[in-house]
Short mmCIF file of C-alpha atoms in Angstrom, two decimals:
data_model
loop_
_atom_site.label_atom_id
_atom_site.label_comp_id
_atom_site.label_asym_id
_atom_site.label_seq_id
_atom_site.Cartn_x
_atom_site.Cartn_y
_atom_site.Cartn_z
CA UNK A 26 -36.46 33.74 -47.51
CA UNK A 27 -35.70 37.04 -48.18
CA UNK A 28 -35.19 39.37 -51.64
CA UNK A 29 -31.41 39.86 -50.84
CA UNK A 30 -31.07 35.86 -50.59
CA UNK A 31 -32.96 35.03 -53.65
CA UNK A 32 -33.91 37.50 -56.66
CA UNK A 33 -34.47 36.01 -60.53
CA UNK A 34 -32.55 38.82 -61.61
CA UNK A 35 -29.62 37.24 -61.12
CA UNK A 36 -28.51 40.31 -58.23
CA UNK A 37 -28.94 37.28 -55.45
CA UNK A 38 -25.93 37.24 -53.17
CA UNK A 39 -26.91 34.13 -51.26
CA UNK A 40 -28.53 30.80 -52.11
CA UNK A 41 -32.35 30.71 -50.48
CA UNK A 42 -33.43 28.47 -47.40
CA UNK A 43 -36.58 27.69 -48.81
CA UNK A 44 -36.10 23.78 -49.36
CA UNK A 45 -37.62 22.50 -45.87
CA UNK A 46 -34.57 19.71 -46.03
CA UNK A 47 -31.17 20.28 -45.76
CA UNK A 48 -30.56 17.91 -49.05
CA UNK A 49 -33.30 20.23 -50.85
CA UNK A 50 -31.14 23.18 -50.13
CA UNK A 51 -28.09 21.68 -51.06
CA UNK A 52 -29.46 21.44 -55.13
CA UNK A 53 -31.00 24.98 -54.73
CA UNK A 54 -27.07 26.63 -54.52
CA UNK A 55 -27.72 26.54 -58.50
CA UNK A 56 -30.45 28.65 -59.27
CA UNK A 57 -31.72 29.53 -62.81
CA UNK A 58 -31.81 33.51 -64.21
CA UNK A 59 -32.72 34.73 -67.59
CA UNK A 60 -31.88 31.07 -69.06
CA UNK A 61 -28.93 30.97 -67.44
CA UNK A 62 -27.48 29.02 -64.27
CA UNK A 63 -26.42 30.58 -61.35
CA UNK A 64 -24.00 28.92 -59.09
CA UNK A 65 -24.18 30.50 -55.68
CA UNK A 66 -20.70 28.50 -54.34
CA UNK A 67 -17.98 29.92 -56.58
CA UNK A 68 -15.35 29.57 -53.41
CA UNK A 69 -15.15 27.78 -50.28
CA UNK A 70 -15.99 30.41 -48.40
CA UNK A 71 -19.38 30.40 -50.21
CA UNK A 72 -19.59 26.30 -48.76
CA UNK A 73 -18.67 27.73 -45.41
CA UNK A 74 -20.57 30.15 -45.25
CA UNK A 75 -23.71 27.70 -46.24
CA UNK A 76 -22.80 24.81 -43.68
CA UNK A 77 -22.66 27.81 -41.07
CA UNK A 78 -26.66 29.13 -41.79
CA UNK A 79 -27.29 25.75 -42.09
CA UNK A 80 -26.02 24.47 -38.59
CA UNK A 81 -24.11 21.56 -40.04
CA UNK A 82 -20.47 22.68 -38.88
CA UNK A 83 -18.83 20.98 -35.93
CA UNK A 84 -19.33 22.52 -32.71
CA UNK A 85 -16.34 25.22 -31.88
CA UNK A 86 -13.99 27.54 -34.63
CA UNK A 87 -14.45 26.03 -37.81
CA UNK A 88 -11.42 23.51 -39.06
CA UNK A 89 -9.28 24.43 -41.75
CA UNK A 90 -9.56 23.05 -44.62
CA UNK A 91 -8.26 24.14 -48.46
CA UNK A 92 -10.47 26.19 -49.85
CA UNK A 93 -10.65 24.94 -53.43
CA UNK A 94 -10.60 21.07 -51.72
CA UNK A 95 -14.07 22.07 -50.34
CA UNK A 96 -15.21 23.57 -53.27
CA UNK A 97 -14.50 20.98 -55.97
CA UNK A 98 -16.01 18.37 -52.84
CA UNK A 99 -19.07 20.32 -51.99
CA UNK A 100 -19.68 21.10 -55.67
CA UNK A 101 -19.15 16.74 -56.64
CA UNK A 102 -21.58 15.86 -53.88
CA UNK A 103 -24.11 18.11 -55.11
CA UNK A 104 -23.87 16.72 -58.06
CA UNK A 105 -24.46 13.27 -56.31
CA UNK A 106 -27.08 14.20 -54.13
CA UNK A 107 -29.09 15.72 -57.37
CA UNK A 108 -28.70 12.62 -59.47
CA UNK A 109 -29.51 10.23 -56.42
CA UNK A 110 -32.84 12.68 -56.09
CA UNK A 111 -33.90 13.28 -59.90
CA UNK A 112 -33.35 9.66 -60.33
CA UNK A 113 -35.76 8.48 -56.96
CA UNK A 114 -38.30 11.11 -57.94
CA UNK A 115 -38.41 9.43 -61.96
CA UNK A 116 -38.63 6.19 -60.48
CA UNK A 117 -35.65 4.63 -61.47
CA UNK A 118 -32.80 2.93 -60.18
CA UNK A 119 -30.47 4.69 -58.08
CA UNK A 120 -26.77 4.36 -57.64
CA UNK A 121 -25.45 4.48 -54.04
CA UNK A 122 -22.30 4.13 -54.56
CA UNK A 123 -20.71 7.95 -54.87
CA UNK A 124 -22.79 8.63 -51.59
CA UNK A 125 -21.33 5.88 -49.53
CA UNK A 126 -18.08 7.25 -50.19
CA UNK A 127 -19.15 10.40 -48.43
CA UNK A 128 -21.10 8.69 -45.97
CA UNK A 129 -17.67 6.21 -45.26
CA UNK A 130 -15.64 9.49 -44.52
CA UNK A 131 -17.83 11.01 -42.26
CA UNK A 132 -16.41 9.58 -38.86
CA UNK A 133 -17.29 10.08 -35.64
CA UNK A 134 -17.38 9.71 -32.20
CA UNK A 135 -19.82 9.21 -29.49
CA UNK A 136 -19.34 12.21 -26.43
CA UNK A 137 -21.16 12.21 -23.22
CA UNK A 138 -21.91 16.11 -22.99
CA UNK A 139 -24.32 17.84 -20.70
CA UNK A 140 -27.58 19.97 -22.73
CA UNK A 141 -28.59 23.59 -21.84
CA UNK A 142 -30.99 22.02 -19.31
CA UNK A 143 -27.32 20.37 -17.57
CA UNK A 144 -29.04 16.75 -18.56
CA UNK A 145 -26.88 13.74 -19.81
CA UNK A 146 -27.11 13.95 -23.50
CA UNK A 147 -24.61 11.59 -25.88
CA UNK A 148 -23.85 14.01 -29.00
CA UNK A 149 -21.65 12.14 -31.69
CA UNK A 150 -18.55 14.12 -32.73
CA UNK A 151 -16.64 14.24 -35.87
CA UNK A 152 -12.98 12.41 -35.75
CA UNK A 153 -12.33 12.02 -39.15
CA UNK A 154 -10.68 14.41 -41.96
CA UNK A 155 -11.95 18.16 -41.96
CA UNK A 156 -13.64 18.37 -45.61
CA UNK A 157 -15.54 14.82 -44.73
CA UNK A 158 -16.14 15.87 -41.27
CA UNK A 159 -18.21 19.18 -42.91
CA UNK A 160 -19.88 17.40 -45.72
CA UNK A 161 -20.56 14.39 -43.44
CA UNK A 162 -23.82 15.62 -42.09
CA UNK A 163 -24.93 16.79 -45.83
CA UNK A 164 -24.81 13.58 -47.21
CA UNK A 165 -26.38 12.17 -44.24
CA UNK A 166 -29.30 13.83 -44.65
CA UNK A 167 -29.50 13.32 -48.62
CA UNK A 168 -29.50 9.45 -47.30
CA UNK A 169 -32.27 10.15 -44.84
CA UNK A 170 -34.27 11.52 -47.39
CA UNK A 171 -33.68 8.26 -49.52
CA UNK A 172 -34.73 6.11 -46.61
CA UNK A 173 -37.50 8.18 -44.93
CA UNK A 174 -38.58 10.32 -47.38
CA UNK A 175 -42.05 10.49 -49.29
CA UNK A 176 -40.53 11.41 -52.74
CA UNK A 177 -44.49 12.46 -54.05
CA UNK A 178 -43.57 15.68 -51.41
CA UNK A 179 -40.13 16.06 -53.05
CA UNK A 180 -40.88 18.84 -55.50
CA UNK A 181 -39.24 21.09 -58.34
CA UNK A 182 -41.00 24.60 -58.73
CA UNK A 183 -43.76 24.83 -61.12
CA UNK A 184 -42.84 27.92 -62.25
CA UNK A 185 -40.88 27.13 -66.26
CA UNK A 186 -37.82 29.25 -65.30
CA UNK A 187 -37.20 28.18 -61.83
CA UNK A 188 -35.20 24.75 -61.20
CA UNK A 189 -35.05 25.23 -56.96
CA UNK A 190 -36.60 22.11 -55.05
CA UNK A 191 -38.52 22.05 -52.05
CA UNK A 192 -39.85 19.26 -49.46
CA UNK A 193 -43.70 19.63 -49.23
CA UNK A 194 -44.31 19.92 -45.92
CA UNK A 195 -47.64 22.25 -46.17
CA UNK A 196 -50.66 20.58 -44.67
CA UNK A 197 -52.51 19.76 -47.67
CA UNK A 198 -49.03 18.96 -49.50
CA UNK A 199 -50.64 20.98 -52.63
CA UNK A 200 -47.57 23.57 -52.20
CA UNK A 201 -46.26 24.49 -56.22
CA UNK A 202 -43.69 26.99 -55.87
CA UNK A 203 -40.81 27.68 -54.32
CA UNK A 204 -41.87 30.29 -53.02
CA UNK A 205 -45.52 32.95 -53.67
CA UNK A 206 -44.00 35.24 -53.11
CA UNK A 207 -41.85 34.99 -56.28
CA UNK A 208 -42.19 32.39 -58.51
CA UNK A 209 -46.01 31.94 -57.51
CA UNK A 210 -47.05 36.13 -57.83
CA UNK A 211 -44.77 36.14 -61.53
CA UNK A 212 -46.59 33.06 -62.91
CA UNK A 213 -49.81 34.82 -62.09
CA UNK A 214 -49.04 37.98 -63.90
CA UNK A 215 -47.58 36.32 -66.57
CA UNK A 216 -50.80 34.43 -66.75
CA UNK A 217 -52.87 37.89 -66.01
CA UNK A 218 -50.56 39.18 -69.56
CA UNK A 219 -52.04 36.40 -71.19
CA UNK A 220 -55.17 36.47 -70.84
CA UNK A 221 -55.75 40.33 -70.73
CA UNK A 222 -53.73 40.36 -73.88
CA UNK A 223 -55.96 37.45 -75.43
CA UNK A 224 -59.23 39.34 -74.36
CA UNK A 225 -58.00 42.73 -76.20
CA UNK A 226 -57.17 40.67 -79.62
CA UNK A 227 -60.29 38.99 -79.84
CA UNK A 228 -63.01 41.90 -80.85
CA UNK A 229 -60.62 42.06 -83.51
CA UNK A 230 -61.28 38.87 -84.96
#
């Protein structure tokens, strides 16, 4: 992650990679600043864009698709994948159903294709409609996560203005912010403030 990718000064140009799961970085395009939310897709190029640092397009010139189709779609599975998520993590009962729809549209194809090495390999290829075929391997991975997925390593940020998720994958899984390097080095200064400011009011008591 870098500043230019994620700043809580709302001056971010692109949502951060910080999730450590494809479905984790999915919720963190909406990021929180000064109370307020920021949505890092406002046009499909912004979902574009995102599939493309993410790896998740088809292989060859991206298809064409309407932009404010993939918008509106990207934007409604988020909102899917988040509920299916918040809901696991609580405990409770989730609801499938809006997933399988994604999951249903995501068609493909199995391709005999040779790897860098020139070995055999059987790659699966998307056949179905463009916006599915993009969003297809999103949703898969937000139903990996369901299956596979230890949701006591599926975390928010502990810092109280910072919504972003992450998948714990540190060693000792004791990992608490999205990142130290932000959220982490402002809760400790805050918490420096506090306690300087405490220690100056007291002889005063």
């Amino acid at each position: 992650m870098t500043t230019a990718e994620h700043r809580h000064d709302g001056a971010a140009t692109e949502p951060p990679m910080i999730g450590d799961h494809l479905a984790m970085d999915l919720l963190n395009t909406q990021a929180r600043s000064d109370d307020q939310i920021v949505d890092f897709w406002n046009s499909g190029d912004d979902v574009m864009r995102w599939l493309e640092r993410h790896h998740v397009t088809p292989p060859g010139k991206p298809p064409r698709v309407a932009s404010a189709d993939l918008l509106a779609q990207g934007k409604q599975l988020r909102n899917v994948v988040h509920d299916l998520i918040a809901a696991r993590k609580a405990g409770q009962d989730v609801d499938v159903d809006r997933l399988n729809q994604y999951l249903q549209g995501y068609l493909t194809s199995p391709r005999l294709e040779r790897d860098g090495q020139g070995k055999f390999v059987l790659a699966r290829r998307p056949q179905g409609d463009a916006i599915a075929s993009l969003l297809g391997p999103v949703a898969e991975a937000a139903a990996h996560l369901l299956i596979d997925g230890d949701f006591s390593l599926v975390k928010q940020c502990e810092h109280p203005d910072c919504i972003l998720w992450f998948y714990d994958r540190t060693k000792s899984h004791k990992r608490r912010w999205c990142s130290m390097a932000q959220c982490g080095n402002r809760y400790k200064a805050a918490q420096f403030r506090k306690r300087s400011s405490g220690a100056l009011a007291s002889p005063g008591k």
